[in-house]
Amino acid sequence: MKSSAPPVFCELAVKAIVPTVRAMLAKELSSSYMMKQQDVAASLGLTQSAISQYLRNVRGNTLNLEGVKGIDRVVRELAEAISNGNASFSYINGKYCEICRMVRETRLLCCLHQKVDPNFNVEACSSCASSVRGC
């Protein structure tokens, strides 16, 4: 029987960072810009039920990014652009990449990586540090 391959960094990012940022955006858009869940959902290309789950912390809680230097600021900038209708796909994508780089710099995914791959050696890993420039 084959063992499953360990996850690559981008898999962890998609499963942890993206939902967490979506949750942060949903909260920011609904609280700071008084957007309805349906409007937030339309703005983010999601369903209203997904937004409801983000707002209730049912989804998007794998990583705690609140308070991580710079991330709150980027989420606020992104929410403002979305609420004003000034957020192009390129702008949104760039902001997600910026947040991803910030997360890699803090090595927040290392512990998560170790949970899904017990053989992962946090101390010996340099994947995040070496890939920070590459995204």
JSON list of C-alpha atoms in Angstrom, two decimals:
[
{"chain": "A", "resi": 1, "resn": "MET", "atom": "CA", "xyz": [0.00, 0.00, 0.00]},
{"chain": "A", "resi": 2, "resn": "LYS", "atom": "CA", "xyz": [1.42, 3.38, -1.00]},
{"chain": "A", "resi": 3, "resn": "SER", "atom": "CA", "xyz": [1.64, 6.13, 1.55]},
{"chain": "A", "resi": 4, "resn": "SER", "atom": "CA", "xyz": [0.29, 9.48, 0.53]},
{"chain": "A", "resi": 5, "resn": "ALA", "atom": "CA", "xyz": [2.74, 12.10, -0.61]},
{"chain": "A", "resi": 6, "resn": "PRO", "atom": "CA", "xyz": [3.37, 14.99, 1.78]},
{"chain": "A", "resi": 7, "resn": "PRO", "atom": "CA", "xyz": [1.58, 18.20, 0.84]},
{"chain": "A", "resi": 8, "resn": "VAL", "atom": "CA", "xyz": [3.41, 20.84, -1.10]},
{"chain": "A", "resi": 9, "resn": "PHE", "atom": "CA", "xyz": [3.39, 24.38, 0.22]},
{"chain": "A", "resi": 10, "resn": "CYS", "atom": "CA", "xyz": [0.79, 25.66, -2.23]},
{"chain": "A", "resi": 11, "resn": "GLU", "atom": "CA", "xyz": [-1.66, 22.93, -1.18]},
{"chain": "A", "resi": 12, "resn": "LEU", "atom": "CA", "xyz": [-1.41, 24.13, 2.41]},
{"chain": "A", "resi": 13, "resn": "ALA", "atom": "CA", "xyz": [-1.80, 27.72, 1.29]},
{"chain": "A", "resi": 14, "resn": "VAL", "atom": "CA", "xyz": [-4.97, 26.94, -0.64]},
{"chain": "A", "resi": 15, "resn": "LYS", "atom": "CA", "xyz": [-6.43, 24.95, 2.24]},
{"chain": "A", "resi": 16, "resn": "ALA", "atom": "CA", "xyz": [-5.44, 27.35, 5.01]},
{"chain": "A", "resi": 17, "resn": "ILE", "atom": "CA", "xyz": [-4.54, 30.86, 3.85]},
{"chain": "A", "resi": 18, "resn": "VAL", "atom": "CA", "xyz": [-7.24, 31.40, 1.22]},
{"chain": "A", "resi": 19, "resn": "PRO", "atom": "CA", "xyz": [-10.18, 30.42, 3.46]},
{"chain": "A", "resi": 20, "resn": "THR", "atom": "CA", "xyz": [-8.76, 32.44, 6.35]},
{"chain": "A", "resi": 21, "resn": "VAL", "atom": "CA", "xyz": [-8.40, 35.54, 4.17]},
{"chain": "A", "resi": 22, "resn": "ARG", "atom": "CA", "xyz": [-11.91, 35.03, 2.81]},
{"chain": "A", "resi": 23, "resn": "ALA", "atom": "CA", "xyz": [-13.22, 34.90, 6.38]},
{"chain": "A", "resi": 24, "resn": "MET", "atom": "CA", "xyz": [-11.34, 38.07, 7.27]},
{"chain": "A", "resi": 25, "resn": "LEU", "atom": "CA", "xyz": [-12.66, 39.80, 4.15]},
{"chain": "A", "resi": 26, "resn": "ALA", "atom": "CA", "xyz": [-16.23, 38.68, 4.84]},
{"chain": "A", "resi": 27, "resn": "LYS", "atom": "CA", "xyz": [-16.01, 40.09, 8.36]},
{"chain": "A", "resi": 28, "resn": "GLU", "atom": "CA", "xyz": [-14.44, 43.34, 7.21]},
{"chain": "A", "resi": 29, "resn": "LEU", "atom": "CA", "xyz": [-16.94, 43.89, 4.39]},
{"chain": "A", "resi": 30, "resn": "SER", "atom": "CA", "xyz": [-19.94, 43.12, 6.57]},
{"chain": "A", "resi": 31, "resn": "SER", "atom": "CA", "xyz": [-18.85, 45.11, 9.61]},
{"chain": "A", "resi": 32, "resn": "SER", "atom": "CA", "xyz": [-16.94, 48.09, 8.20]},
{"chain": "A", "resi": 33, "resn": "TYR", "atom": "CA", "xyz": [-18.92, 48.53, 4.99]},
{"chain": "A", "resi": 34, "resn": "MET", "atom": "CA", "xyz": [-22.28, 47.22, 6.23]},
{"chain": "A", "resi": 35, "resn": "MET", "atom": "CA", "xyz": [-22.57, 44.92, 3.25]},
{"chain": "A", "resi": 36, "resn": "LYS", "atom": "CA", "xyz": [-25.23, 42.20, 3.37]},
{"chain": "A", "resi": 37, "resn": "GLN", "atom": "CA", "xyz": [-24.09, 38.60, 3.22]},
{"chain": "A", "resi": 38, "resn": "GLN", "atom": "CA", "xyz": [-25.52, 38.22, -0.28]},
{"chain": "A", "resi": 39, "resn": "ASP", "atom": "CA", "xyz": [-23.56, 41.27, -1.48]},
{"chain": "A", "resi": 40, "resn": "VAL", "atom": "CA", "xyz": [-20.35, 40.04, 0.16]},
{"chain": "A", "resi": 41, "resn": "ALA", "atom": "CA", "xyz": [-20.89, 36.66, -1.48]},
{"chain": "A", "resi": 42, "resn": "ALA", "atom": "CA", "xyz": [-21.38, 38.24, -4.91]},
{"chain": "A", "resi": 43, "resn": "SER", "atom": "CA", "xyz": [-18.28, 40.39, -4.44]},
{"chain": "A", "resi": 44, "resn": "LEU", "atom": "CA", "xyz": [-16.12, 37.40, -3.51]},
{"chain": "A", "resi": 45, "resn": "GLY", "atom": "CA", "xyz": [-17.65, 34.93, -5.96]},
{"chain": "A", "resi": 46, "resn": "LEU", "atom": "CA", "xyz": [-18.99, 32.75, -3.17]},
{"chain": "A", "resi": 47, "resn": "THR", "atom": "CA", "xyz": [-22.38, 31.66, -1.90]},
{"chain": "A", "resi": 48, "resn": "GLN", "atom": "CA", "xyz": [-24.30, 33.42, 0.84]},
{"chain": "A", "resi": 49, "resn": "SER", "atom": "CA", "xyz": [-24.10, 30.26, 2.95]},
{"chain": "A", "resi": 50, "resn": "ALA", "atom": "CA", "xyz": [-20.29, 30.27, 2.65]},
{"chain": "A", "resi": 51, "resn": "ILE", "atom": "CA", "xyz": [-20.23, 33.87, 3.89]},
{"chain": "A", "resi": 52, "resn": "SER", "atom": "CA", "xyz": [-22.52, 32.93, 6.77]},
{"chain": "A", "resi": 53, "resn": "GLN", "atom": "CA", "xyz": [-20.10, 30.15, 7.73]},
{"chain": "A", "resi": 54, "resn": "TYR", "atom": "CA", "xyz": [-17.13, 32.51, 7.55]},
{"chain": "A", "resi": 55, "resn": "LEU", "atom": "CA", "xyz": [-18.91, 35.03, 9.76]},
{"chain": "A", "resi": 56, "resn": "ARG", "atom": "CA", "xyz": [-19.78, 32.33, 12.32]},
{"chain": "A", "resi": 57, "resn": "ASN", "atom": "CA", "xyz": [-16.20, 30.96, 12.33]},
{"chain": "A", "resi": 58, "resn": "VAL", "atom": "CA", "xyz": [-17.36, 27.61, 10.96]},
{"chain": "A", "resi": 59, "resn": "ARG", "atom": "CA", "xyz": [-15.07, 28.07, 7.95]},
{"chain": "A", "resi": 60, "resn": "GLY", "atom": "CA", "xyz": [-11.76, 29.83, 7.50]},
{"chain": "A", "resi": 61, "resn": "ASN", "atom": "CA", "xyz": [-10.37, 29.23, 10.97]},
{"chain": "A", "resi": 62, "resn": "THR", "atom": "CA", "xyz": [-7.44, 26.92, 10.24]},
{"chain": "A", "resi": 63, "resn": "LEU", "atom": "CA", "xyz": [-4.92, 29.74, 10.73]},
{"chain": "A", "resi": 64, "resn": "ASN", "atom": "CA", "xyz": [-5.19, 32.77, 12.95]},
{"chain": "A", "resi": 65, "resn": "LEU", "atom": "CA", "xyz": [-3.82, 35.62, 10.86]},
{"chain": "A", "resi": 66, "resn": "GLU", "atom": "CA", "xyz": [-5.29, 38.45, 12.90]},
{"chain": "A", "resi": 67, "resn": "GLY", "atom": "CA", "xyz": [-2.53, 40.53, 14.40]},
{"chain": "A", "resi": 68, "resn": "VAL", "atom": "CA", "xyz": [0.11, 39.18, 12.01]},
{"chain": "A", "resi": 69, "resn": "LYS", "atom": "CA", "xyz": [2.13, 42.19, 10.96]},
{"chain": "A", "resi": 70, "resn": "GLY", "atom": "CA", "xyz": [0.74, 43.74, 7.80]},
{"chain": "A", "resi": 71, "resn": "ILE", "atom": "CA", "xyz": [-2.00, 41.24, 7.03]},
{"chain": "A", "resi": 72, "resn": "ASP", "atom": "CA", "xyz": [-4.81, 43.19, 8.70]},
{"chain": "A", "resi": 73, "resn": "ARG", "atom": "CA", "xyz": [-3.76, 46.24, 6.67]},
{"chain": "A", "resi": 74, "resn": "VAL", "atom": "CA", "xyz": [-3.79, 44.32, 3.38]},
{"chain": "A", "resi": 75, "resn": "VAL", "atom": "CA", "xyz": [-7.21, 42.83, 4.17]},
{"chain": "A", "resi": 76, "resn": "ARG", "atom": "CA", "xyz": [-8.57, 46.32, 4.94]},
{"chain": "A", "resi": 77, "resn": "GLU", "atom": "CA", "xyz": [-7.13, 47.67, 1.66]},
{"chain": "A", "resi": 78, "resn": "LEU", "atom": "CA", "xyz": [-8.64, 44.78, -0.26]},
{"chain": "A", "resi": 79, "resn": "ALA", "atom": "CA", "xyz": [-12.03, 45.19, 1.44]},
{"chain": "A", "resi": 80, "resn": "GLU", "atom": "CA", "xyz": [-12.06, 48.90, 0.65]},
{"chain": "A", "resi": 81, "resn": "ALA", "atom": "CA", "xyz": [-11.30, 48.28, -3.02]},
{"chain": "A", "resi": 82, "resn": "ILE", "atom": "CA", "xyz": [-13.95, 45.55, -3.22]},
{"chain": "A", "resi": 83, "resn": "SER", "atom": "CA", "xyz": [-16.57, 47.71, -1.51]},
{"chain": "A", "resi": 84, "resn": "ASN", "atom": "CA", "xyz": [-15.84, 50.61, -3.88]},
{"chain": "A", "resi": 85, "resn": "GLY", "atom": "CA", "xyz": [-15.97, 48.37, -6.94]},
{"chain": "A", "resi": 86, "resn": "ASN", "atom": "CA", "xyz": [-12.33, 49.16, -7.71]},
{"chain": "A", "resi": 87, "resn": "ALA", "atom": "CA", "xyz": [-10.90, 45.66, -7.28]},
{"chain": "A", "resi": 88, "resn": "SER", "atom": "CA", "xyz": [-9.79, 44.07, -10.53]},
{"chain": "A", "resi": 89, "resn": "PHE", "atom": "CA", "xyz": [-8.91, 40.38, -10.69]},
{"chain": "A", "resi": 90, "resn": "SER", "atom": "CA", "xyz": [-5.26, 41.35, -10.96]},
{"chain": "A", "resi": 91, "resn": "TYR", "atom": "CA", "xyz": [-5.47, 43.56, -7.87]},
{"chain": "A", "resi": 92, "resn": "ILE", "atom": "CA", "xyz": [-7.22, 40.88, -5.81]},
{"chain": "A", "resi": 93, "resn": "ASN", "atom": "CA", "xyz": [-4.77, 38.22, -6.94]},
{"chain": "A", "resi": 94, "resn": "GLY", "atom": "CA", "xyz": [-1.83, 40.48, -6.08]},
{"chain": "A", "resi": 95, "resn": "LYS", "atom": "CA", "xyz": [-3.19, 41.11, -2.59]},
{"chain": "A", "resi": 96, "resn": "TYR", "atom": "CA", "xyz": [-3.65, 37.38, -1.96]},
{"chain": "A", "resi": 97, "resn": "CYS", "atom": "CA", "xyz": [-0.04, 36.82, -3.08]},
{"chain": "A", "resi": 98, "resn": "GLU", "atom": "CA", "xyz": [1.11, 39.61, -0.77]},
{"chain": "A", "resi": 99, "resn": "ILE", "atom": "CA", "xyz": [-0.66, 37.97, 2.18]},
{"chain": "A", "resi": 100, "resn": "CYS", "atom": "CA", "xyz": [0.75, 34.58, 1.23]},
{"chain": "A", "resi": 101, "resn": "ARG", "atom": "CA", "xyz": [4.29, 36.01, 1.23]},
{"chain": "A", "resi": 102, "resn": "MET", "atom": "CA", "xyz": [3.67, 37.53, 4.66]},
{"chain": "A", "resi": 103, "resn": "VAL", "atom": "CA", "xyz": [2.47, 34.20, 6.01]},
{"chain": "A", "resi": 104, "resn": "ARG", "atom": "CA", "xyz": [5.50, 32.41, 4.59]},
{"chain": "A", "resi": 105, "resn": "GLU", "atom": "CA", "xyz": [7.82, 34.97, 6.18]},
{"chain": "A", "resi": 106, "resn": "THR", "atom": "CA", "xyz": [6.31, 34.22, 9.61]},
{"chain": "A", "resi": 107, "resn": "ARG", "atom": "CA", "xyz": [6.52, 30.44, 9.02]},
{"chain": "A", "resi": 108, "resn": "LEU", "atom": "CA", "xyz": [2.96, 30.04, 10.33]},
{"chain": "A", "resi": 109, "resn": "LEU", "atom": "CA", "xyz": [2.33, 27.13, 8.01]},
{"chain": "A", "resi": 110, "resn": "CYS", "atom": "CA", "xyz": [5.20, 25.06, 9.43]},
{"chain": "A", "resi": 111, "resn": "CYS", "atom": "CA", "xyz": [3.19, 23.77, 12.39]},
{"chain": "A", "resi": 112, "resn": "LEU", "atom": "CA", "xyz": [0.22, 23.04, 10.15]},
{"chain": "A", "resi": 113, "resn": "HIS", "atom": "CA", "xyz": [2.54, 21.22, 7.75]},
{"chain": "A", "resi": 114, "resn": "GLN", "atom": "CA", "xyz": [3.83, 19.12, 10.64]},
{"chain": "A", "resi": 115, "resn": "LYS", "atom": "CA", "xyz": [0.27, 18.20, 11.67]},
{"chain": "A", "resi": 116, "resn": "VAL", "atom": "CA", "xyz": [-0.53, 16.80, 8.23]},
{"chain": "A", "resi": 117, "resn": "ASP", "atom": "CA", "xyz": [2.93, 15.27, 7.74]},
{"chain": "A", "resi": 118, "resn": "PRO", "atom": "CA", "xyz": [4.40, 14.00, 11.04]},
{"chain": "A", "resi": 119, "resn": "ASN", "atom": "CA", "xyz": [7.75, 13.38, 9.32]},
{"chain": "A", "resi": 120, "resn": "PHE", "atom": "CA", "xyz": [8.07, 17.04, 8.38]},
{"chain": "A", "resi": 121, "resn": "ASN", "atom": "CA", "xyz": [11.06, 18.64, 10.10]},
{"chain": "A", "resi": 122, "resn": "VAL", "atom": "CA", "xyz": [10.18, 22.25, 10.91]},
{"chain": "A", "resi": 123, "resn": "GLU", "atom": "CA", "xyz": [13.72, 23.18, 11.93]},
{"chain": "A", "resi": 124, "resn": "ALA", "atom": "CA", "xyz": [15.28, 21.85, 8.73]},
{"chain": "A", "resi": 125, "resn": "CYS", "atom": "CA", "xyz": [12.73, 23.33, 6.35]},
{"chain": "A", "resi": 126, "resn": "SER", "atom": "CA", "xyz": [13.62, 26.34, 4.26]},
{"chain": "A", "resi": 127, "resn": "SER", "atom": "CA", "xyz": [10.80, 26.05, 1.71]},
{"chain": "A", "resi": 128, "resn": "CYS", "atom": "CA", "xyz": [8.91, 29.11, 2.83]},
{"chain": "A", "resi": 129, "resn": "ALA", "atom": "CA", "xyz": [12.00, 31.27, 3.17]},
{"chain": "A", "resi": 130, "resn": "SER", "atom": "CA", "xyz": [13.36, 30.26, -0.21]},
{"chain": "A", "resi": 131, "resn": "SER", "atom": "CA", "xyz": [10.03, 30.72, -1.97]},
{"chain": "A", "resi": 132, "resn": "VAL", "atom": "CA", "xyz": [9.10, 34.12, -0.49]},
{"chain": "A", "resi": 133, "resn": "ARG", "atom": "CA", "xyz": [10.68, 35.90, -3.43]},
{"chain": "A", "resi": 134, "resn": "GLY", "atom": "CA", "xyz": [9.12, 33.60, -6.01]},
{"chain": "A", "resi": 135, "resn": "CYS", "atom": "CA", "xyz": [5.39, 34.27, -5.86]}
]
